[in-house]
Coordinates of C-alpha atoms and ligand atoms in Angstrom, one line a residue:
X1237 CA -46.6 18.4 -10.9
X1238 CA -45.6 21.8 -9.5
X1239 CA -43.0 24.0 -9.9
X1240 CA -40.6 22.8 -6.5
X1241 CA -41.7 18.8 -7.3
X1242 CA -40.5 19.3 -10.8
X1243 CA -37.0 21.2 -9.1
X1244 CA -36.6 17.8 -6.9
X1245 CA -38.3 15.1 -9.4
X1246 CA -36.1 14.9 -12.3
X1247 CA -37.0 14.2 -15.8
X1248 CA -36.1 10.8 -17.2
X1249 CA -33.6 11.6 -20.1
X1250 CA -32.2 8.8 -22.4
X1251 CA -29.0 7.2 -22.2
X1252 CA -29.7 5.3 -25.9
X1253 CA -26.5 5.9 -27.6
X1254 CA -24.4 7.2 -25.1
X1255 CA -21.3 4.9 -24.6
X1256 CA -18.5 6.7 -23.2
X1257 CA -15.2 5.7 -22.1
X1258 CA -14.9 7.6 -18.7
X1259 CA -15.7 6.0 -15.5
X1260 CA -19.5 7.8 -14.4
X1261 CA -19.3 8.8 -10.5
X1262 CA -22.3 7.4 -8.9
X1263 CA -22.9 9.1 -5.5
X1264 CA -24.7 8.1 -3.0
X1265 CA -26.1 8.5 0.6
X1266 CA -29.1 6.8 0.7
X1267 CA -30.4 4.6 -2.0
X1268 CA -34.1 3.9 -2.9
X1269 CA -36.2 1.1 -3.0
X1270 CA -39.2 0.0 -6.3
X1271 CA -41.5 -1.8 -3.9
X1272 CA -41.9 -1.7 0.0
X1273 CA -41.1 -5.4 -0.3
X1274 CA -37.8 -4.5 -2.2
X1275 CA -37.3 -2.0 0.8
X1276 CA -37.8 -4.5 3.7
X1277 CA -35.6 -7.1 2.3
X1278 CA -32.7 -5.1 1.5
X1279 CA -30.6 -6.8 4.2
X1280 CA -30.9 -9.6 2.1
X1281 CA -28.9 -8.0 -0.4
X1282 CA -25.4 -9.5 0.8
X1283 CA -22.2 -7.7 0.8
X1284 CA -22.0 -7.2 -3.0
X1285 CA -25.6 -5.5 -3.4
X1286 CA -26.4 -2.2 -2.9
X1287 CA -28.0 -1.1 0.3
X1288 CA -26.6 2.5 1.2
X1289 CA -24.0 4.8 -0.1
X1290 CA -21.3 3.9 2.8
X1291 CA -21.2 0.6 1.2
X1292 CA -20.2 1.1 -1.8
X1293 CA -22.0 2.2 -5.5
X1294 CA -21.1 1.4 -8.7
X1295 CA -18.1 3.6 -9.4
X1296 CA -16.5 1.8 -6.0
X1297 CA -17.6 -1.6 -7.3
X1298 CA -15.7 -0.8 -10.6
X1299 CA -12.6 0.2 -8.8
X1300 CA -12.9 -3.1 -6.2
X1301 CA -13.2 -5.2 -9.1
X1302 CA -10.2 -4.0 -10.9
X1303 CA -7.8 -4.7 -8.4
X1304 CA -9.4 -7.9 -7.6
X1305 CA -8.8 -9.2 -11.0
X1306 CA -5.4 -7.4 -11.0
X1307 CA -4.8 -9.2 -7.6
X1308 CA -6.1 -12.4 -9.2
X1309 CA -8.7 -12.7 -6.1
X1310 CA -11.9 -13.0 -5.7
X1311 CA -13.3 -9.5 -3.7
X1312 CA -12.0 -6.2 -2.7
X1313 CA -13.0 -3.6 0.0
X1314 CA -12.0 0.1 -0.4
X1315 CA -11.3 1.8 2.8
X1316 CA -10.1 5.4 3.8
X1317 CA -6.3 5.2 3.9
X1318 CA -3.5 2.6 3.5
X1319 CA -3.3 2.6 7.1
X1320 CA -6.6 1.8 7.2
X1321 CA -6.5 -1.5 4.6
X1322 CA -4.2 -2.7 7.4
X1323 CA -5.8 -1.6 10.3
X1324 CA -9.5 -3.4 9.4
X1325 CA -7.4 -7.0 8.6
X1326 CA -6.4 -6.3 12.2
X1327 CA -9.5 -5.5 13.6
X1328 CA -11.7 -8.6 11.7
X1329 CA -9.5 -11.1 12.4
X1330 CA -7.7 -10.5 16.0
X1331 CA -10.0 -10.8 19.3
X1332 CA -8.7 -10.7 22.7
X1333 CA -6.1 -12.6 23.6
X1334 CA -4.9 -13.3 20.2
X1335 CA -1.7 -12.1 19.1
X1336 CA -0.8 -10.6 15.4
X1337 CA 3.0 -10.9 14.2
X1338 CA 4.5 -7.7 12.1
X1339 CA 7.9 -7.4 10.5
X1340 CA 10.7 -4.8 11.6
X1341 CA 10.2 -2.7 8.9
X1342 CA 6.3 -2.6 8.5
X1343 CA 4.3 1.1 7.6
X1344 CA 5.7 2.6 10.8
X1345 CA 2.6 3.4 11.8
X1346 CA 1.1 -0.4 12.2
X1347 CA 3.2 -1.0 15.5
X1348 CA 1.9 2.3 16.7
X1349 CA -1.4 0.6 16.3
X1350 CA -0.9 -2.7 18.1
X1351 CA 1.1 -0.7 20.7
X1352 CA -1.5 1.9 21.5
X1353 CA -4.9 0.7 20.0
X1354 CA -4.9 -3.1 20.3
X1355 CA -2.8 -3.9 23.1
X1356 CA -4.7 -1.6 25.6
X1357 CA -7.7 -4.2 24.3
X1358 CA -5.7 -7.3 24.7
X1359 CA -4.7 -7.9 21.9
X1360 CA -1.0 -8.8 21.9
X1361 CA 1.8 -8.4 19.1
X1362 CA 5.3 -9.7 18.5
X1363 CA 7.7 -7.6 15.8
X1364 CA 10.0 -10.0 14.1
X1365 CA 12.7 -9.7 11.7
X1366 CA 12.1 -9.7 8.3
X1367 CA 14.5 -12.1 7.0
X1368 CA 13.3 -14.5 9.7
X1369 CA 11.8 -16.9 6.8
X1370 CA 10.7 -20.2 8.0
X1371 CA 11.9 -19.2 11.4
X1372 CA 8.7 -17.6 12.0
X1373 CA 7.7 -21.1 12.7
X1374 CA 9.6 -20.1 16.1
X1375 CA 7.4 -17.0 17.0
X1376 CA 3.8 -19.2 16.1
X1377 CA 2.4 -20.0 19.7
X1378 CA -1.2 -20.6 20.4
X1379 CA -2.1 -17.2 20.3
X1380 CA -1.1 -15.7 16.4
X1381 CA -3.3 -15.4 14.5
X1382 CA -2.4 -13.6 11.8
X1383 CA 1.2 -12.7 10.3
X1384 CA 1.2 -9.8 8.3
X1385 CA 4.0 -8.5 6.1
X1386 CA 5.5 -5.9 3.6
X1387 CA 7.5 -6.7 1.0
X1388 CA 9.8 -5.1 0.7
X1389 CA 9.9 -3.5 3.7
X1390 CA 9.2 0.4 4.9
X1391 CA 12.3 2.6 3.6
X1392 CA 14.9 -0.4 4.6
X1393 CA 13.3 -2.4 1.2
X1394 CA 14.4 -5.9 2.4
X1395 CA 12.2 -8.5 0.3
X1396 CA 10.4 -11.5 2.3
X1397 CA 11.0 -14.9 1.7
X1398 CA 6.9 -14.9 1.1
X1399 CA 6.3 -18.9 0.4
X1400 CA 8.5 -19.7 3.9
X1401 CA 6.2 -17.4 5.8
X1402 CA 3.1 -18.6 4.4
X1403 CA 4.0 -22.4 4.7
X1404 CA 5.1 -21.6 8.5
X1405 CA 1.5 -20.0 8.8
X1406 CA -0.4 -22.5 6.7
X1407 CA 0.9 -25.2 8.7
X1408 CA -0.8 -23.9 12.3
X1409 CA -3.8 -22.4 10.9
X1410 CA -2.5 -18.8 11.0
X1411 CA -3.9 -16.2 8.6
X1412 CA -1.8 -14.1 6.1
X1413 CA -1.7 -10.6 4.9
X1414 CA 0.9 -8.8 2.8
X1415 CA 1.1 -5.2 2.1
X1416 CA 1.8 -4.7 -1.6
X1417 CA 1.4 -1.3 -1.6
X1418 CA 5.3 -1.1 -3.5
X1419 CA 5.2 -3.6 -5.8
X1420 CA 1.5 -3.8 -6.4
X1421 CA -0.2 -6.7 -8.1
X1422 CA 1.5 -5.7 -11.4
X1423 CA 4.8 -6.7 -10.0
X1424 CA 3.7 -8.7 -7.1
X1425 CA 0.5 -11.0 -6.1
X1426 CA 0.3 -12.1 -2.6
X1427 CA -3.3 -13.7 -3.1
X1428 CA -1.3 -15.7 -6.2
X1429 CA 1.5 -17.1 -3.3
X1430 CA -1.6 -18.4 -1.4
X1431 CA -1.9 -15.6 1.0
X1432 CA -5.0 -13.9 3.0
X1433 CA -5.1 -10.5 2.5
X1434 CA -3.5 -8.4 0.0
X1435 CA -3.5 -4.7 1.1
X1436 CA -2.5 -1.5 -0.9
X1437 CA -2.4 2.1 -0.3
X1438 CA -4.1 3.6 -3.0
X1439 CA -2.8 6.8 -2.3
X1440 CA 0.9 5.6 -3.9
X1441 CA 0.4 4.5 -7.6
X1442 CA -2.7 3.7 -7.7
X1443 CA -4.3 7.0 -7.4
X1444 CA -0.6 7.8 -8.7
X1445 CA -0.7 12.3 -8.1
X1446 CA -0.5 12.7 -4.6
X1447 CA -3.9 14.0 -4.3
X1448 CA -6.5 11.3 -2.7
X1449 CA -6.1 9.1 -0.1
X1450 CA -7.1 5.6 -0.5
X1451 CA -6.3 2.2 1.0
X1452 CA -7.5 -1.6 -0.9
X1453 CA -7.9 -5.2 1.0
X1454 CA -8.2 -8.0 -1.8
X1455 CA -9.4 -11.4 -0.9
X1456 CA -9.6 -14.8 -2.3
X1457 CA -12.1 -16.4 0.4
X1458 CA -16.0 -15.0 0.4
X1459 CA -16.2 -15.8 3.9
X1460 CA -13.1 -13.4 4.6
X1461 CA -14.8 -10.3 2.1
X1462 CA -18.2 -10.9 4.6
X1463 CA -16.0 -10.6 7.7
X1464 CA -14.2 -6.8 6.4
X1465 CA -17.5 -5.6 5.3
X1466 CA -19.2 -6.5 8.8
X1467 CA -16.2 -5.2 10.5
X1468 CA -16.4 -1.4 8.2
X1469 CA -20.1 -1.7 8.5
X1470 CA -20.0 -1.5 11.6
X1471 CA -17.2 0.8 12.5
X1472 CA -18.9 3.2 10.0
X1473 CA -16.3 4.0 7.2
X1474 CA -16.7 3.8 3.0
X1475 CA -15.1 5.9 0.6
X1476 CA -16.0 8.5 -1.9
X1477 CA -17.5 7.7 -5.1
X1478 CA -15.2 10.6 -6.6
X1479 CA -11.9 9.7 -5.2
X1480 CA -12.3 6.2 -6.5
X1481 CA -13.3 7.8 -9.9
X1482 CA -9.9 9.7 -9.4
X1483 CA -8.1 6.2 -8.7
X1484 CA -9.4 4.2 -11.8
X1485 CA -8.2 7.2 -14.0
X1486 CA -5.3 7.3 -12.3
X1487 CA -4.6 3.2 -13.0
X1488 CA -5.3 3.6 -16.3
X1489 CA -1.8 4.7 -16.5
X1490 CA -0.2 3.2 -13.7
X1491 CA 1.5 0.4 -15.8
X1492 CA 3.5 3.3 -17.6
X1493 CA 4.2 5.3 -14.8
X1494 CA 5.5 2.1 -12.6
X1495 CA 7.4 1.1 -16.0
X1496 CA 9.2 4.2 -16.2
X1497 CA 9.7 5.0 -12.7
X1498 CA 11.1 2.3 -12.5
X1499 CA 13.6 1.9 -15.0
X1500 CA 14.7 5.3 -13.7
X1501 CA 15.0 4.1 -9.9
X1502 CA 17.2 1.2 -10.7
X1503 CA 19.3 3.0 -13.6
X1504 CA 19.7 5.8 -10.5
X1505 CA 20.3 2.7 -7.9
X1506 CA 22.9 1.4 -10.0
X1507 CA 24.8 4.7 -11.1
X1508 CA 24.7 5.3 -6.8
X1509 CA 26.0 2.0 -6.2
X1510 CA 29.4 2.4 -8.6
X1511 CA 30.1 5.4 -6.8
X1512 CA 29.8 4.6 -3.4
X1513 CA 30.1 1.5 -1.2
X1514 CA 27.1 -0.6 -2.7
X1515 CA 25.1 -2.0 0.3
X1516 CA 24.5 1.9 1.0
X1517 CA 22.3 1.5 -1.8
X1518 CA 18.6 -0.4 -0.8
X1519 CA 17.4 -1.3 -3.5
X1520 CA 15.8 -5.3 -4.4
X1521 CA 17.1 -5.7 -7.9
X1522 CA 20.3 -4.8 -6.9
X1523 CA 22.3 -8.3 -6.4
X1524 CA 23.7 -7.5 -2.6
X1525 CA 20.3 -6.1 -1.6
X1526 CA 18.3 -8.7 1.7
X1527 CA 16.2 -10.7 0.0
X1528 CA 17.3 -10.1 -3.9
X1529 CA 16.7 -13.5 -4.5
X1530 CA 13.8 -13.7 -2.9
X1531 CA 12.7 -10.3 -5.6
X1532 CA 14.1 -12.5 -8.5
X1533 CA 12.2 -15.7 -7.7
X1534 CA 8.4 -14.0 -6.4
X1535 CA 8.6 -10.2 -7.9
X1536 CA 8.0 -9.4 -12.2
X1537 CA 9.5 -6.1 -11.6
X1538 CA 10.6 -3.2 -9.3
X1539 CA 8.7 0.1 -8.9
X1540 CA 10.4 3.5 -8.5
X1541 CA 11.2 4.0 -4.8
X1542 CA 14.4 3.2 -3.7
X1543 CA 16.4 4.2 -0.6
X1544 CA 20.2 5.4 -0.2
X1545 CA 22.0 5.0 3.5
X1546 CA 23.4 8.2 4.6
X1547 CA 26.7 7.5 6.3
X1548 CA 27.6 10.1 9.3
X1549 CA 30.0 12.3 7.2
X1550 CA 27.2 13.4 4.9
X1551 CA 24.2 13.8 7.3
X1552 CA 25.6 17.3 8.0
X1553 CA 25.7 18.6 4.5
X1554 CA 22.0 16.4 3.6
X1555 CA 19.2 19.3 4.6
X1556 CA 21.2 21.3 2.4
X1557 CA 21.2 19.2 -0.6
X1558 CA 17.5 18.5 -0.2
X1559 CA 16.6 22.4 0.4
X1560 CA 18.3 23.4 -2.4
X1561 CA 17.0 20.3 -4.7
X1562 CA 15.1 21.9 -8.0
X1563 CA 12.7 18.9 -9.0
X1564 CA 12.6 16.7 -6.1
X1565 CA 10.3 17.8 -3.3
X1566 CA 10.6 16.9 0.1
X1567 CA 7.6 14.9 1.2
X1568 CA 6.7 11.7 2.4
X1569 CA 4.3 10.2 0.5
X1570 CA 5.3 8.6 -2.5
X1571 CA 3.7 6.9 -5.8
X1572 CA 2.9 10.2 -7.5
X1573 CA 4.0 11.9 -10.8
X1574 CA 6.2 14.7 -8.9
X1575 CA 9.7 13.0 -7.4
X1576 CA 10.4 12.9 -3.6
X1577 CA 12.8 12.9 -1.0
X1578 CA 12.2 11.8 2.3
X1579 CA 14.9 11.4 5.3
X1580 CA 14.7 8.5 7.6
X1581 CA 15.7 8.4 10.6
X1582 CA 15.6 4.3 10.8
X1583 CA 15.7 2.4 14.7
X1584 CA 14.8 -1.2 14.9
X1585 CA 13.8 -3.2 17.1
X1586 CA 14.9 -6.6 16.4
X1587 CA 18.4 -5.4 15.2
X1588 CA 17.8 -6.9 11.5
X1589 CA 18.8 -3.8 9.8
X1590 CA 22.4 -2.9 10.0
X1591 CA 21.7 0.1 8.8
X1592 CA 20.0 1.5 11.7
X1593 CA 20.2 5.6 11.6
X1594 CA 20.0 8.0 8.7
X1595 CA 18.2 6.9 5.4
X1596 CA 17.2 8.8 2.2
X1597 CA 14.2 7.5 0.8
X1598 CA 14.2 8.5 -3.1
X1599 CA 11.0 8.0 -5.0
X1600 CA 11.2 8.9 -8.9
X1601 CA 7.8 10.5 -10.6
X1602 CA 8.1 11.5 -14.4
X1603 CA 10.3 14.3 -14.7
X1604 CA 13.3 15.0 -16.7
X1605 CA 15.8 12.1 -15.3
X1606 CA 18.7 14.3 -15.9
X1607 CA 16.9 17.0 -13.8
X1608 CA 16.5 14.6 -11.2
X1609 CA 20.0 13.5 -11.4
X1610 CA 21.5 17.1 -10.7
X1611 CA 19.3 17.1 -7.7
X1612 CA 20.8 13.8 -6.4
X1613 CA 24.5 14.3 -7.3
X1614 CA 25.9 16.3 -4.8
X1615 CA 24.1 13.6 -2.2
X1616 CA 26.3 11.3 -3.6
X1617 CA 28.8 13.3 -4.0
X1618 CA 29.2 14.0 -0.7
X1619 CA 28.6 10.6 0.6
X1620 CA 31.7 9.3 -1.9
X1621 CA 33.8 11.8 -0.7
X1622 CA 34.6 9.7 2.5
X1623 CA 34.8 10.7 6.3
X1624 CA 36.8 13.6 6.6
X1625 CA 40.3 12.4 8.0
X1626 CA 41.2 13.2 11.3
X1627 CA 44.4 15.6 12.1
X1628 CA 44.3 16.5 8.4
X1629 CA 45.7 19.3 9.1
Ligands
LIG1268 C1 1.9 5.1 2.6 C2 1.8 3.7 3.0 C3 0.8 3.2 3.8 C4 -0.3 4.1 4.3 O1 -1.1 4.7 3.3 P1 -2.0 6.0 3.7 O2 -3.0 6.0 2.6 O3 -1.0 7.2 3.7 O4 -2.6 5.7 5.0 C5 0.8 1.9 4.2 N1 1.7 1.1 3.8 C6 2.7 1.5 3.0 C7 3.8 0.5 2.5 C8 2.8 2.8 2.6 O5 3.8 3.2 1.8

């Protein structure tokens, strides 16, 4: 061979001996074929062979079959974003004139999607309350076809009474979908409570230092797995080799990040909660928290993002206290090593949250706790020191 064959055609080397405890990052656009024959079958390959980069390689087939044992299913499909595990359910199962049912407090950005993607294509949605329970029985006409829900829920952390809902679906044919993107399936398992679709965003613990973006649909029906793969075939979208690289290191430690965040979240929940009036303080493992029985019965732990409820007389003095906050950033997207702080400003539509208005969403990484804890005092501080009487002068 010449000289710019041999710069394309690499040598074979041997791997004999070579065992090595990292993860190898297999990329891929196109992948090549033995035999002509091999080459024209290849759509015969199925979902779980390999037929082109987009569709996965072996470093995303590692990653989709960790979380499927983790979620105790049966296949898992990596997709861009956690707004995008959520988005393909949507778009695989729903056709026109169906309708999809989503809690009060889902992702915020899901009802932007059903508002302003789906509904322009027929596809109709209802938002319901997330403490409905069975009563979602009420909402099932004709049209749903899938009920999706988060558990607990986006910043207001109410936990879903999970086995009502799925009975209520189960018993008019209606498809499920949780996303577990809090608890995840070391703390919770929606395929386990007999539901469709277990979503994640990678991007939170999983990948677990705020640096990919990532999103994971679990399944425990084949037919399902062959029905997200057709739908991100089509559309066009995969994920890169590295990034999932990047989220099986980061899982490696995601069971002592999630154990020590935490314990930190709840020990912070629980100091909050003596000092101020304690359903200011969201948090499931707390025993006056929505749904706390609901966490106790379905849930094996609680993860490290919790939220406080700013009353009026301490919204003023809150950018302040976050500006000058030493180790917690400001920031919205949570999971990772470095603590945030992220103000809410909480509406809902179905009236299920009382709390409707300013919210704190606190999400503990691995710093010093007692660093952490200065930043947070005065916050509570000023939210103990009561409204400001009137005419105190
Ligand atoms: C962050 C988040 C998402 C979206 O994940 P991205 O990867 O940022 O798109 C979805 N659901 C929940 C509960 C989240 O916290």
């Amino acid at each position: 061979m010449r000289d710019t064959t041999l710069c394309v055609k690499r040598p074979q080397i041997s791997h004999e001996g070579f065992a090595s405890l990292a993860i190898p990052t297999y990329r891929a656009s196109t992948i090549v074929f033995d035999s002509a024959e091999d080459y024209a079958n290849r759509k015969y390959r199925g979902p779980d062979g390999y037929t082109y980069g987009l569709h996965g390689t072996p470093t995303s087939r590692t990653l989709e079959a960790t979380i499927t044992g983790l979620e105790q299913g049966l296949r898992t499909v990596l997709v861009p974003s956690g707004q995008a595990a959520i988005t393909i359910v949507f778009l695989t199962v729903l056709m026109p004139g169906d309708s999809v049912l989503i809690p009060d407090t889902a992702y915020p950005p899901v009802a932007g999607f059903c508002e302003n993607y789906l509904k322009p294509r027929g596809i109709l949605f209802r938002i319901y309350d997330p403490m409905i329970g069975g009563g979602i029985a009420d909402l099932i006409d004709d049209s749903v076809k899938l009920i999706w829900t988060e558990s607990p829920g986006s910043s207001t952390m109410e936990i879903q009474d999970i086995p009502a809902l799925v009975s209520a679906a189960k018993a008019r044919g209606v498809l499920t979908g949780c996303d577990n993107t809090w608890a995840t399936p070391l703390y919770f398992k929606p395929l386990a409570q007999d539901m469709d679709f277990s979503s994640m965003a990678l991007t939170k613990y999983a990948g677990g230092h705020s640096d990919l973006l990532m999103g994971s649909i679990a399944v425990k029906d084949i037919d399902l797995h062959r029905r997200l793969k057709d739908t991100m075939r089509m559309i066009g979208i995969g994920v890169s080799p590295d990034d999932c690289a990047l989220v099986l290191r980061g899982m490696e430690t995601m069971g002592v990040r999630l154990a020590h965040s935490g314990r930190v979240a709840l020990d912070f929940a629980k100091r909050i909660a003596a000092r101020i009036p304690e359903d200011l303080v969201l948090h499931p493992a707390l025993p006056n928290a929505p749904g706390h029985e609901a966490w106790k019965r379905d849930f094996t732990g609680a993860s490290g993002v919790f939220s406080v409820v700013i009353p009026p007389h301490a919204e003023e003095s809150l950018p302040a206290a976050l500006t000058n906050a030493k180790t917690f950033s400001i920031g919205a997207s949570w999971g990772g090593t470095h603590s945030l702080l992220a103000p809410m400003t909480i509406s809902r539509a179905t009236g299920c949250n009382a709390h409707a208005g300013t919210i704190l969403r606190i999400s503990v990484g691995l710093e010093d706790e007692n660093d952490l804890w200065a930043d947070l005092e005065p916050i509570v501080a000023a939210i103990a020191a009561g409204p400001a009487q009137a005419n105190s002068a």
